[in-house]
Amino acid sequence: MSGLGKDIGKSTGGHPMVRAEGVHKSFGPAHILKGIDLEVNPREVFCLIGPSGSGKSTFLRCINHLEKISAGRLYVDGELVGYRQKGDRLYELKEREVAAQRRDIGMVFQRFNLFPHMTALENVMEAPVQVKGESKAAARERAQRLLDRVGLGDRTGHYPAQLSGGQQQRVAIARALAMEPKLMLFDEPTSALDPELVGEVLDVMRDLAEDGMTMIVVTHEMGFAREVGDSLVFMDDGVVVEAGHPREVLTNPQHERTKSFLSKVL
């Protein structure tokens, strides 16, 4: 399944792929993110771990403006996400402009979100045709190539209901790659899968990492984080508690809250 690299977008400058500066997010009185500061470099596999409700998935959704931040700044490849700054003020972009930013950011959810009435091939073709105006022939060729690379070249004509959970998630990854993103966001991509299907999805993600895709992965798969991750952040209650190289954080955590969490999941 190697060779995914030709479908991977590249950073256009010498800046971080993602930079968060004092990011806050509230839903009414609930303060979910409480000042997140972090950077993700191009080609980096950046893992986010922490208990449910710690803000990991909310932060991920803020990166492509599926959730609007309440304060702070978020940049992807040097470009402010969701807003335009004039002087000291921020002005929210029009939906069309936000959609253009999202083209460069692939996202894979816990639930596969495939179109049930479309085959695997049609699911992967849909966005390049509808969003980028690509010809069906070109989109079909790329979709076939991507499905081959995620090990589903013999399932192109199958509908989601005819596929296992692991196969559906691999179609979802191929669908995200079809837009040739420069950044991939994974929101607990294996959490909805039966245990025996987890490995086939993680294998695809390992191949992506080897080919240099910049990835932010919210995960409970500590083995994946240790083996594949370049950086790891432990979040709790909307803040970054501890950050470092995955092996160091997982084997020698410095913060008591990190130690408590890892004692329950390792």
PDB file of C-alpha atoms in Angstrom:
ATOM      1  CA  MET A   1       0.000   0.000   0.000  1.00  0.00           C
ATOM      2  CA  SER A   2       2.966   2.325  -0.360  1.00  0.00           C
ATOM      3  CA  GLY A   3       3.169   5.088  -2.935  1.00  0.00           C
ATOM      4  CA  LEU A   4       0.383   7.262  -1.578  1.00  0.00           C
ATOM      5  CA  GLY A   5       2.766  10.184  -1.749  1.00  0.00           C
ATOM      6  CA  LYS A   6       1.840  11.415  -5.210  1.00  0.00           C
ATOM      7  CA  ASP A   7      -1.634  12.252  -3.877  1.00  0.00           C
ATOM      8  CA  ILE A   8      -0.269  14.228  -0.916  1.00  0.00           C
ATOM      9  CA  GLY A   9      -0.343  18.023  -0.915  1.00  0.00           C
ATOM     10  CA  LYS A  10       2.748  19.863   0.255  1.00  0.00           C
ATOM     11  CA  SER A  11       3.205  22.910   2.444  1.00  0.00           C
ATOM     12  CA  THR A  12       3.876  26.061   0.443  1.00  0.00           C
ATOM     13  CA  GLY A  13       6.194  27.837   2.900  1.00  0.00           C
ATOM     14  CA  GLY A  14       8.629  27.458   5.749  1.00  0.00           C
ATOM     15  CA  HIS A  15       6.032  27.887   8.485  1.00  0.00           C
ATOM     16  CA  PRO A  16       4.256  25.297  10.644  1.00  0.00           C
ATOM     17  CA  MET A  17       1.435  23.423   8.944  1.00  0.00           C
ATOM     18  CA  VAL A  18      -0.801  24.210  11.933  1.00  0.00           C
ATOM     19  CA  ARG A  19      -0.323  26.891  14.559  1.00  0.00           C
ATOM     20  CA  ALA A  20      -2.751  27.492  17.422  1.00  0.00           C
ATOM     21  CA  GLU A  21      -2.395  30.652  19.483  1.00  0.00           C
ATOM     22  CA  GLY A  22      -4.484  30.950  22.632  1.00  0.00           C
ATOM     23  CA  VAL A  23      -7.434  29.052  21.134  1.00  0.00           C
ATOM     24  CA  HIS A  24     -10.603  29.109  23.230  1.00  0.00           C
ATOM     25  CA  LYS A  25     -13.956  27.526  22.459  1.00  0.00           C
ATOM     26  CA  SER A  26     -17.159  27.809  24.457  1.00  0.00           C
ATOM     27  CA  PHE A  27     -20.590  26.339  23.907  1.00  0.00           C
ATOM     28  CA  GLY A  28     -22.798  28.664  25.920  1.00  0.00           C
ATOM     29  CA  PRO A  29     -21.533  28.528  29.523  1.00  0.00           C
ATOM     30  CA  ALA A  30     -19.383  25.444  28.827  1.00  0.00           C
ATOM     31  CA  HIS A  31     -15.734  26.444  28.309  1.00  0.00           C
ATOM     32  CA  ILE A  32     -14.351  23.541  26.250  1.00  0.00           C
ATOM     33  CA  LEU A  33     -10.953  24.841  25.067  1.00  0.00           C
ATOM     34  CA  LYS A  34      -9.084  27.083  27.480  1.00  0.00           C
ATOM     35  CA  GLY A  35      -6.162  28.554  25.602  1.00  0.00           C
ATOM     36  CA  ILE A  36      -4.534  25.969  23.334  1.00  0.00           C
ATOM     37  CA  ASP A  37      -1.056  26.827  22.049  1.00  0.00           C
ATOM     38  CA  LEU A  38       0.692  24.327  19.783  1.00  0.00           C
ATOM     39  CA  GLU A  39       2.430  23.878  16.459  1.00  0.00           C
ATOM     40  CA  VAL A  40       2.391  21.007  13.975  1.00  0.00           C
ATOM     41  CA  ASN A  41       5.183  20.920  11.423  1.00  0.00           C
ATOM     42  CA  PRO A  42       4.893  19.718   7.819  1.00  0.00           C
ATOM     43  CA  ARG A  43       5.204  15.923   7.478  1.00  0.00           C
ATOM     44  CA  GLU A  44       4.643  15.483  11.218  1.00  0.00           C
ATOM     45  CA  VAL A  45       2.339  12.880  12.796  1.00  0.00           C
ATOM     46  CA  PHE A  46       0.871  14.733  15.764  1.00  0.00           C
ATOM     47  CA  CYS A  47      -1.143  12.644  18.228  1.00  0.00           C
ATOM     48  CA  LEU A  48      -3.712  14.007  20.686  1.00  0.00           C
ATOM     49  CA  ILE A  49      -4.675  11.828  23.637  1.00  0.00           C
ATOM     50  CA  GLY A  50      -6.766  12.378  26.738  1.00  0.00           C
ATOM     51  CA  PRO A  51     -10.029  11.420  28.419  1.00  0.00           C
ATOM     52  CA  SER A  52     -13.426  11.890  26.789  1.00  0.00           C
ATOM     53  CA  GLY A  53     -14.606  15.456  27.129  1.00  0.00           C
ATOM     54  CA  SER A  54     -11.104  16.929  27.264  1.00  0.00           C
ATOM     55  CA  GLY A  55     -11.598  18.969  24.075  1.00  0.00           C
ATOM     56  CA  LYS A  56      -9.564  16.911  21.602  1.00  0.00           C
ATOM     57  CA  SER A  57     -12.268  16.445  18.985  1.00  0.00           C
ATOM     58  CA  THR A  58     -13.504  20.015  19.414  1.00  0.00           C
ATOM     59  CA  PHE A  59     -10.006  21.299  18.716  1.00  0.00           C
ATOM     60  CA  LEU A  60      -9.760  19.112  15.624  1.00  0.00           C
ATOM     61  CA  ARG A  61     -13.061  20.498  14.326  1.00  0.00           C
ATOM     62  CA  CYS A  62     -11.851  24.045  14.913  1.00  0.00           C
ATOM     63  CA  ILE A  63      -8.880  23.465  12.593  1.00  0.00           C
ATOM     64  CA  ASN A  64     -11.174  23.285   9.558  1.00  0.00           C
ATOM     65  CA  HIS A  65     -13.741  25.712  11.000  1.00  0.00           C
ATOM     66  CA  LEU A  66     -16.446  23.112  11.521  1.00  0.00           C
ATOM     67  CA  GLU A  67     -16.513  24.798  14.923  1.00  0.00           C
ATOM     68  CA  LYS A  68     -15.833  28.531  15.238  1.00  0.00           C
ATOM     69  CA  ILE A  69     -13.261  29.433  17.858  1.00  0.00           C
ATOM     70  CA  SER A  70     -14.322  31.851  20.584  1.00  0.00           C
ATOM     71  CA  ALA A  71     -10.904  33.509  20.969  1.00  0.00           C
ATOM     72  CA  GLY A  72      -7.354  33.161  19.704  1.00  0.00           C
ATOM     73  CA  ARG A  73      -5.973  32.396  16.273  1.00  0.00           C
ATOM     74  CA  LEU A  74      -5.647  29.215  14.201  1.00  0.00           C
ATOM     75  CA  TYR A  75      -3.434  29.053  11.127  1.00  0.00           C
ATOM     76  CA  VAL A  76      -3.073  26.295   8.535  1.00  0.00           C
ATOM     77  CA  ASP A  77      -0.031  26.572   6.283  1.00  0.00           C
ATOM     78  CA  GLY A  78       0.394  30.204   7.352  1.00  0.00           C
ATOM     79  CA  GLU A  79      -3.195  31.180   6.523  1.00  0.00           C
ATOM     80  CA  LEU A  80      -5.674  32.289   9.185  1.00  0.00           C
ATOM     81  CA  VAL A  81      -8.524  29.757   9.349  1.00  0.00           C
ATOM     82  CA  GLY A  82     -12.090  31.019   9.029  1.00  0.00           C
ATOM     83  CA  TYR A  83     -11.286  34.711   9.377  1.00  0.00           C
ATOM     84  CA  ARG A  84      -9.616  37.692   7.759  1.00  0.00           C
ATOM     85  CA  GLN A  85      -7.739  40.103   9.976  1.00  0.00           C
ATOM     86  CA  LYS A  86      -7.886  43.872   9.395  1.00  0.00           C
ATOM     87  CA  GLY A  87      -5.984  45.853  11.962  1.00  0.00           C
ATOM     88  CA  ASP A  88      -6.852  44.337  15.330  1.00  0.00           C
ATOM     89  CA  ARG A  89     -10.225  42.986  14.223  1.00  0.00           C
ATOM     90  CA  LEU A  90     -11.233  39.640  12.781  1.00  0.00           C
ATOM     91  CA  TYR A  91     -13.923  39.279  10.143  1.00  0.00           C
ATOM     92  CA  GLU A  92     -15.398  35.864   9.452  1.00  0.00           C
ATOM     93  CA  LEU A  93     -14.952  34.590   5.931  1.00  0.00           C
ATOM     94  CA  LYS A  94     -17.918  33.842   3.704  1.00  0.00           C
ATOM     95  CA  GLU A  95     -18.925  30.181   3.579  1.00  0.00           C
ATOM     96  CA  ARG A  96     -17.578  29.927   0.039  1.00  0.00           C
ATOM     97  CA  GLU A  97     -14.152  31.112   1.255  1.00  0.00           C
ATOM     98  CA  VAL A  98     -14.212  28.712   4.213  1.00  0.00           C
ATOM     99  CA  ALA A  99     -15.094  25.857   1.843  1.00  0.00           C
ATOM    100  CA  ALA A 100     -12.073  26.760  -0.289  1.00  0.00           C
ATOM    101  CA  GLN A 101      -9.828  26.493   2.790  1.00  0.00           C
ATOM    102  CA  ARG A 102     -11.322  23.116   3.676  1.00  0.00           C
ATOM    103  CA  ARG A 103     -10.351  21.676   0.309  1.00  0.00           C
ATOM    104  CA  ASP A 104      -6.788  21.399   1.577  1.00  0.00           C
ATOM    105  CA  ILE A 105      -7.765  19.689   4.842  1.00  0.00           C
ATOM    106  CA  GLY A 106      -8.936  16.082   4.782  1.00  0.00           C
ATOM    107  CA  MET A 107     -10.934  14.792   7.738  1.00  0.00           C
ATOM    108  CA  VAL A 108     -11.767  11.249   8.790  1.00  0.00           C
ATOM    109  CA  PHE A 109     -14.426  10.857  11.472  1.00  0.00           C
ATOM    110  CA  GLN A 110     -15.242   8.122  13.992  1.00  0.00           C
ATOM    111  CA  ARG A 111     -18.300   7.258  11.942  1.00  0.00           C
ATOM    112  CA  PHE A 112     -17.491   6.786   8.325  1.00  0.00           C
ATOM    113  CA  ASN A 113     -20.109   9.200   6.912  1.00  0.00           C
ATOM    114  CA  LEU A 114     -20.134   7.509   3.507  1.00  0.00           C
ATOM    115  CA  PHE A 115     -23.021   8.099   1.137  1.00  0.00           C
ATOM    116  CA  PRO A 116     -25.025   4.872   1.496  1.00  0.00           C
ATOM    117  CA  HIS A 117     -26.497   5.068  -2.021  1.00  0.00           C
ATOM    118  CA  MET A 118     -23.082   5.306  -3.686  1.00  0.00           C
ATOM    119  CA  THR A 119     -20.492   2.610  -4.318  1.00  0.00           C
ATOM    120  CA  ALA A 120     -17.011   2.852  -2.834  1.00  0.00           C
ATOM    121  CA  LEU A 121     -15.721   4.224  -6.133  1.00  0.00           C
ATOM    122  CA  GLU A 122     -18.517   6.794  -6.370  1.00  0.00           C
ATOM    123  CA  ASN A 123     -17.939   7.927  -2.780  1.00  0.00           C
ATOM    124  CA  VAL A 124     -14.290   8.635  -3.534  1.00  0.00           C
ATOM    125  CA  MET A 125     -15.081  10.361  -6.857  1.00  0.00           C
ATOM    126  CA  GLU A 126     -17.808  12.636  -5.540  1.00  0.00           C
ATOM    127  CA  ALA A 127     -15.898  15.564  -4.020  1.00  0.00           C
ATOM    128  CA  PRO A 128     -13.332  16.060  -6.812  1.00  0.00           C
ATOM    129  CA  VAL A 129     -16.163  16.160  -9.354  1.00  0.00           C
ATOM    130  CA  GLN A 130     -18.608  18.299  -7.361  1.00  0.00           C
ATOM    131  CA  VAL A 131     -16.187  20.584  -5.505  1.00  0.00           C
ATOM    132  CA  LYS A 132     -13.192  20.873  -7.834  1.00  0.00           C
ATOM    133  CA  GLY A 133     -15.038  20.421 -11.126  1.00  0.00           C
ATOM    134  CA  GLU A 134     -12.796  17.536 -12.121  1.00  0.00           C
ATOM    135  CA  SER A 135     -13.836  15.363 -15.015  1.00  0.00           C
ATOM    136  CA  LYS A 136     -15.468  12.069 -14.092  1.00  0.00           C
ATOM    137  CA  ALA A 137     -12.805  10.186 -16.018  1.00  0.00           C
ATOM    138  CA  ALA A 138      -9.956  11.791 -14.082  1.00  0.00           C
ATOM    139  CA  ALA A 139     -11.774  11.411 -10.757  1.00  0.00           C
ATOM    140  CA  ARG A 140     -12.544   7.760 -11.500  1.00  0.00           C
ATOM    141  CA  GLU A 141      -8.901   7.029 -12.329  1.00  0.00           C
ATOM    142  CA  ARG A 142      -7.671   8.601  -9.084  1.00  0.00           C
ATOM    143  CA  ALA A 143     -10.424   6.929  -7.041  1.00  0.00           C
ATOM    144  CA  GLN A 144      -9.463   3.528  -8.424  1.00  0.00           C
ATOM    145  CA  ARG A 145      -5.803   4.201  -7.657  1.00  0.00           C
ATOM    146  CA  LEU A 146      -6.560   5.287  -4.081  1.00  0.00           C
ATOM    147  CA  LEU A 147      -8.834   2.335  -3.406  1.00  0.00           C
ATOM    148  CA  ASP A 148      -6.085   0.033  -4.707  1.00  0.00           C
ATOM    149  CA  ARG A 149      -3.669   1.653  -2.280  1.00  0.00           C
ATOM    150  CA  VAL A 150      -5.906   1.219   0.754  1.00  0.00           C
ATOM    151  CA  GLY A 151      -6.352  -2.440  -0.186  1.00  0.00           C
ATOM    152  CA  LEU A 152      -9.870  -2.174  -1.610  1.00  0.00           C
ATOM    153  CA  GLY A 153      -9.266  -2.372  -5.338  1.00  0.00           C
ATOM    154  CA  ASP A 154     -11.595  -5.384  -5.490  1.00  0.00           C
ATOM    155  CA  ARG A 155     -14.417  -3.568  -3.635  1.00  0.00           C
ATOM    156  CA  THR A 156     -14.937  -0.560  -5.887  1.00  0.00           C
ATOM    157  CA  GLY A 157     -18.480  -1.582  -6.839  1.00  0.00           C
ATOM    158  CA  HIS A 158     -19.594  -2.387  -3.285  1.00  0.00           C
ATOM    159  CA  TYR A 159     -21.976  -0.168  -1.353  1.00  0.00           C
ATOM    160  CA  PRO A 160     -21.162   0.801   2.263  1.00  0.00           C
ATOM    161  CA  ALA A 161     -23.676  -1.712   3.634  1.00  0.00           C
ATOM    162  CA  GLN A 162     -21.725  -4.471   1.871  1.00  0.00           C
ATOM    163  CA  LEU A 163     -18.433  -3.480   3.548  1.00  0.00           C
ATOM    164  CA  SER A 164     -17.071  -4.107   7.034  1.00  0.00           C
ATOM    165  CA  GLY A 165     -16.443  -1.174   9.341  1.00  0.00           C
ATOM    166  CA  GLY A 166     -12.716  -1.311   8.652  1.00  0.00           C
ATOM    167  CA  GLN A 167     -13.330  -1.327   4.908  1.00  0.00           C
ATOM    168  CA  GLN A 168     -15.727   1.608   5.192  1.00  0.00           C
ATOM    169  CA  GLN A 169     -13.144   3.589   7.145  1.00  0.00           C
ATOM    170  CA  ARG A 170     -10.518   2.850   4.501  1.00  0.00           C
ATOM    171  CA  VAL A 171     -12.941   4.137   1.839  1.00  0.00           C
ATOM    172  CA  ALA A 172     -13.386   7.262   3.986  1.00  0.00           C
ATOM    173  CA  ILE A 173      -9.600   7.755   4.066  1.00  0.00           C
ATOM    174  CA  ALA A 174      -9.389   7.297   0.294  1.00  0.00           C
ATOM    175  CA  ARG A 175     -12.242   9.805  -0.112  1.00  0.00           C
ATOM    176  CA  ALA A 176     -10.355  12.393   1.955  1.00  0.00           C
ATOM    177  CA  LEU A 177      -7.148  11.785  -0.026  1.00  0.00           C
ATOM    178  CA  ALA A 178      -8.986  12.257  -3.314  1.00  0.00           C
ATOM    179  CA  MET A 179      -9.001  16.021  -2.676  1.00  0.00           C
ATOM    180  CA  GLU A 180      -5.174  15.931  -2.471  1.00  0.00           C
ATOM    181  CA  PRO A 181      -5.058  17.591   0.958  1.00  0.00           C
ATOM    182  CA  LYS A 182      -1.951  19.057   2.563  1.00  0.00           C
ATOM    183  CA  LEU A 183      -3.220  18.086   6.042  1.00  0.00           C
ATOM    184  CA  MET A 184      -5.214  15.115   7.330  1.00  0.00           C
ATOM    185  CA  LEU A 185      -7.272  15.172  10.544  1.00  0.00           C
ATOM    186  CA  PHE A 186      -8.275  11.861  12.130  1.00  0.00           C
ATOM    187  CA  ASP A 187     -10.913  11.966  14.879  1.00  0.00           C
ATOM    188  CA  GLU A 188     -10.581   8.622  16.705  1.00  0.00           C
ATOM    189  CA  PRO A 189     -10.747   6.774  13.364  1.00  0.00           C
ATOM    190  CA  THR A 190     -10.714   3.291  14.925  1.00  0.00           C
ATOM    191  CA  SER A 191     -12.967   3.820  17.953  1.00  0.00           C
ATOM    192  CA  ALA A 192     -16.127   2.585  16.190  1.00  0.00           C
ATOM    193  CA  LEU A 193     -14.449  -0.562  14.855  1.00  0.00           C
ATOM    194  CA  ASP A 194     -14.412  -4.108  16.140  1.00  0.00           C
ATOM    195  CA  PRO A 195     -10.950  -4.804  17.598  1.00  0.00           C
ATOM    196  CA  GLU A 196      -9.922  -7.183  14.827  1.00  0.00           C
ATOM    197  CA  LEU A 197     -10.544  -4.472  12.196  1.00  0.00           C
ATOM    198  CA  VAL A 198      -8.451  -1.751  13.840  1.00  0.00           C
ATOM    199  CA  GLY A 199      -5.136  -2.926  12.392  1.00  0.00           C
ATOM    200  CA  GLU A 200      -6.151  -2.600   8.753  1.00  0.00           C
ATOM    201  CA  VAL A 201      -7.006   1.086   9.243  1.00  0.00           C
ATOM    202  CA  LEU A 202      -3.848   1.810  11.247  1.00  0.00           C
ATOM    203  CA  ASP A 203      -1.778   0.150   8.496  1.00  0.00           C
ATOM    204  CA  VAL A 204      -3.138   2.657   5.962  1.00  0.00           C
ATOM    205  CA  MET A 205      -2.343   5.514   8.343  1.00  0.00           C
ATOM    206  CA  ARG A 206       1.211   4.184   8.802  1.00  0.00           C
ATOM    207  CA  ASP A 207       1.685   4.195   5.024  1.00  0.00           C
ATOM    208  CA  LEU A 208       0.443   7.779   4.884  1.00  0.00           C
ATOM    209  CA  ALA A 209       2.908   8.766   7.591  1.00  0.00           C
ATOM    210  CA  GLU A 210       5.779   7.080   5.731  1.00  0.00           C
ATOM    211  CA  ASP A 211       4.845   9.039   2.605  1.00  0.00           C
ATOM    212  CA  GLY A 212       5.062  12.333   4.484  1.00  0.00           C
ATOM    213  CA  MET A 213       1.452  13.298   5.057  1.00  0.00           C
ATOM    214  CA  THR A 214       1.011  15.842   7.848  1.00  0.00           C
ATOM    215  CA  MET A 215      -1.477  14.222  10.232  1.00  0.00           C
ATOM    216  CA  ILE A 216      -3.205  15.212  13.460  1.00  0.00           C
ATOM    217  CA  VAL A 217      -4.645  12.111  15.068  1.00  0.00           C
ATOM    218  CA  VAL A 218      -7.012  12.025  18.029  1.00  0.00           C
ATOM    219  CA  THR A 219      -6.566   8.475  19.221  1.00  0.00           C
ATOM    220  CA  HIS A 220      -6.798   5.934  22.023  1.00  0.00           C
ATOM    221  CA  GLU A 221      -4.373   3.650  20.159  1.00  0.00           C
ATOM    222  CA  MET A 222      -1.266   4.193  22.278  1.00  0.00           C
ATOM    223  CA  GLY A 223       0.757   1.669  20.280  1.00  0.00           C
ATOM    224  CA  PHE A 224       0.156   3.664  17.097  1.00  0.00           C
ATOM    225  CA  ALA A 225       1.076   6.908  18.861  1.00  0.00           C
ATOM    226  CA  ARG A 226       4.294   5.363  20.196  1.00  0.00           C
ATOM    227  CA  GLU A 227       5.364   3.755  16.912  1.00  0.00           C
ATOM    228  CA  VAL A 228       4.231   6.309  14.330  1.00  0.00           C
ATOM    229  CA  GLY A 229       3.807   9.617  16.145  1.00  0.00           C
ATOM    230  CA  ASP A 230       6.413  12.372  16.054  1.00  0.00           C
ATOM    231  CA  SER A 231       4.756  14.457  18.771  1.00  0.00           C
ATOM    232  CA  LEU A 232       2.159  13.721  21.412  1.00  0.00           C
ATOM    233  CA  VAL A 233      -0.060  16.037  23.455  1.00  0.00           C
ATOM    234  CA  PHE A 234      -2.066  14.960  26.476  1.00  0.00           C
ATOM    235  CA  MET A 235      -5.145  17.140  26.920  1.00  0.00           C
ATOM    236  CA  ASP A 236      -7.473  17.314  29.899  1.00  0.00           C
ATOM    237  CA  ASP A 237     -10.267  19.733  30.732  1.00  0.00           C
ATOM    238  CA  GLY A 238      -9.559  21.935  27.716  1.00  0.00           C
ATOM    239  CA  VAL A 239      -5.843  22.509  28.274  1.00  0.00           C
ATOM    240  CA  VAL A 240      -2.563  20.944  27.161  1.00  0.00           C
ATOM    241  CA  VAL A 241      -1.274  19.174  30.265  1.00  0.00           C
ATOM    242  CA  GLU A 242       1.849  17.585  28.809  1.00  0.00           C
ATOM    243  CA  ALA A 243       3.575  17.429  25.429  1.00  0.00           C
ATOM    244  CA  GLY A 244       6.644  15.757  23.999  1.00  0.00           C
ATOM    245  CA  HIS A 245       7.881  12.812  21.974  1.00  0.00           C
ATOM    246  CA  PRO A 246       5.347   9.977  22.235  1.00  0.00           C
ATOM    247  CA  ARG A 247       7.781   7.434  23.676  1.00  0.00           C
ATOM    248  CA  GLU A 248       8.935   9.861  26.354  1.00  0.00           C
ATOM    249  CA  VAL A 249       5.445  10.952  27.392  1.00  0.00           C
ATOM    250  CA  LEU A 250       4.056   7.410  27.370  1.00  0.00           C
ATOM    251  CA  THR A 251       6.946   5.783  29.240  1.00  0.00           C
ATOM    252  CA  ASN A 252       7.946   8.612  31.562  1.00  0.00           C
ATOM    253  CA  PRO A 253       5.068  11.070  32.043  1.00  0.00           C
ATOM    254  CA  GLN A 254       5.940  14.070  34.198  1.00  0.00           C
ATOM    255  CA  HIS A 255       2.497  15.305  35.221  1.00  0.00           C
ATOM    256  CA  GLU A 256       0.387  13.471  37.800  1.00  0.00           C
ATOM    257  CA  ARG A 257      -2.735  13.809  35.645  1.00  0.00           C
ATOM    258  CA  THR A 258      -0.917  12.219  32.697  1.00  0.00           C
ATOM    259  CA  LYS A 259       0.325   9.393  34.925  1.00  0.00           C
ATOM    260  CA  SER A 260      -3.211   8.748  36.197  1.00  0.00           C
ATOM    261  CA  PHE A 261      -4.682   8.655  32.686  1.00  0.00           C
ATOM    262  CA  LEU A 262      -1.975   6.385  31.257  1.00  0.00           C
ATOM    263  CA  SER A 263      -2.246   3.966  34.198  1.00  0.00           C
ATOM    264  CA  LYS A 264      -5.809   3.278  33.049  1.00  0.00           C
ATOM    265  CA  VAL A 265      -5.207   2.903  29.315  1.00  0.00           C
ATOM    266  CA  LEU A 266      -1.794   1.222  29.015  1.00  0.00           C
TER     267      LEU A 266
END
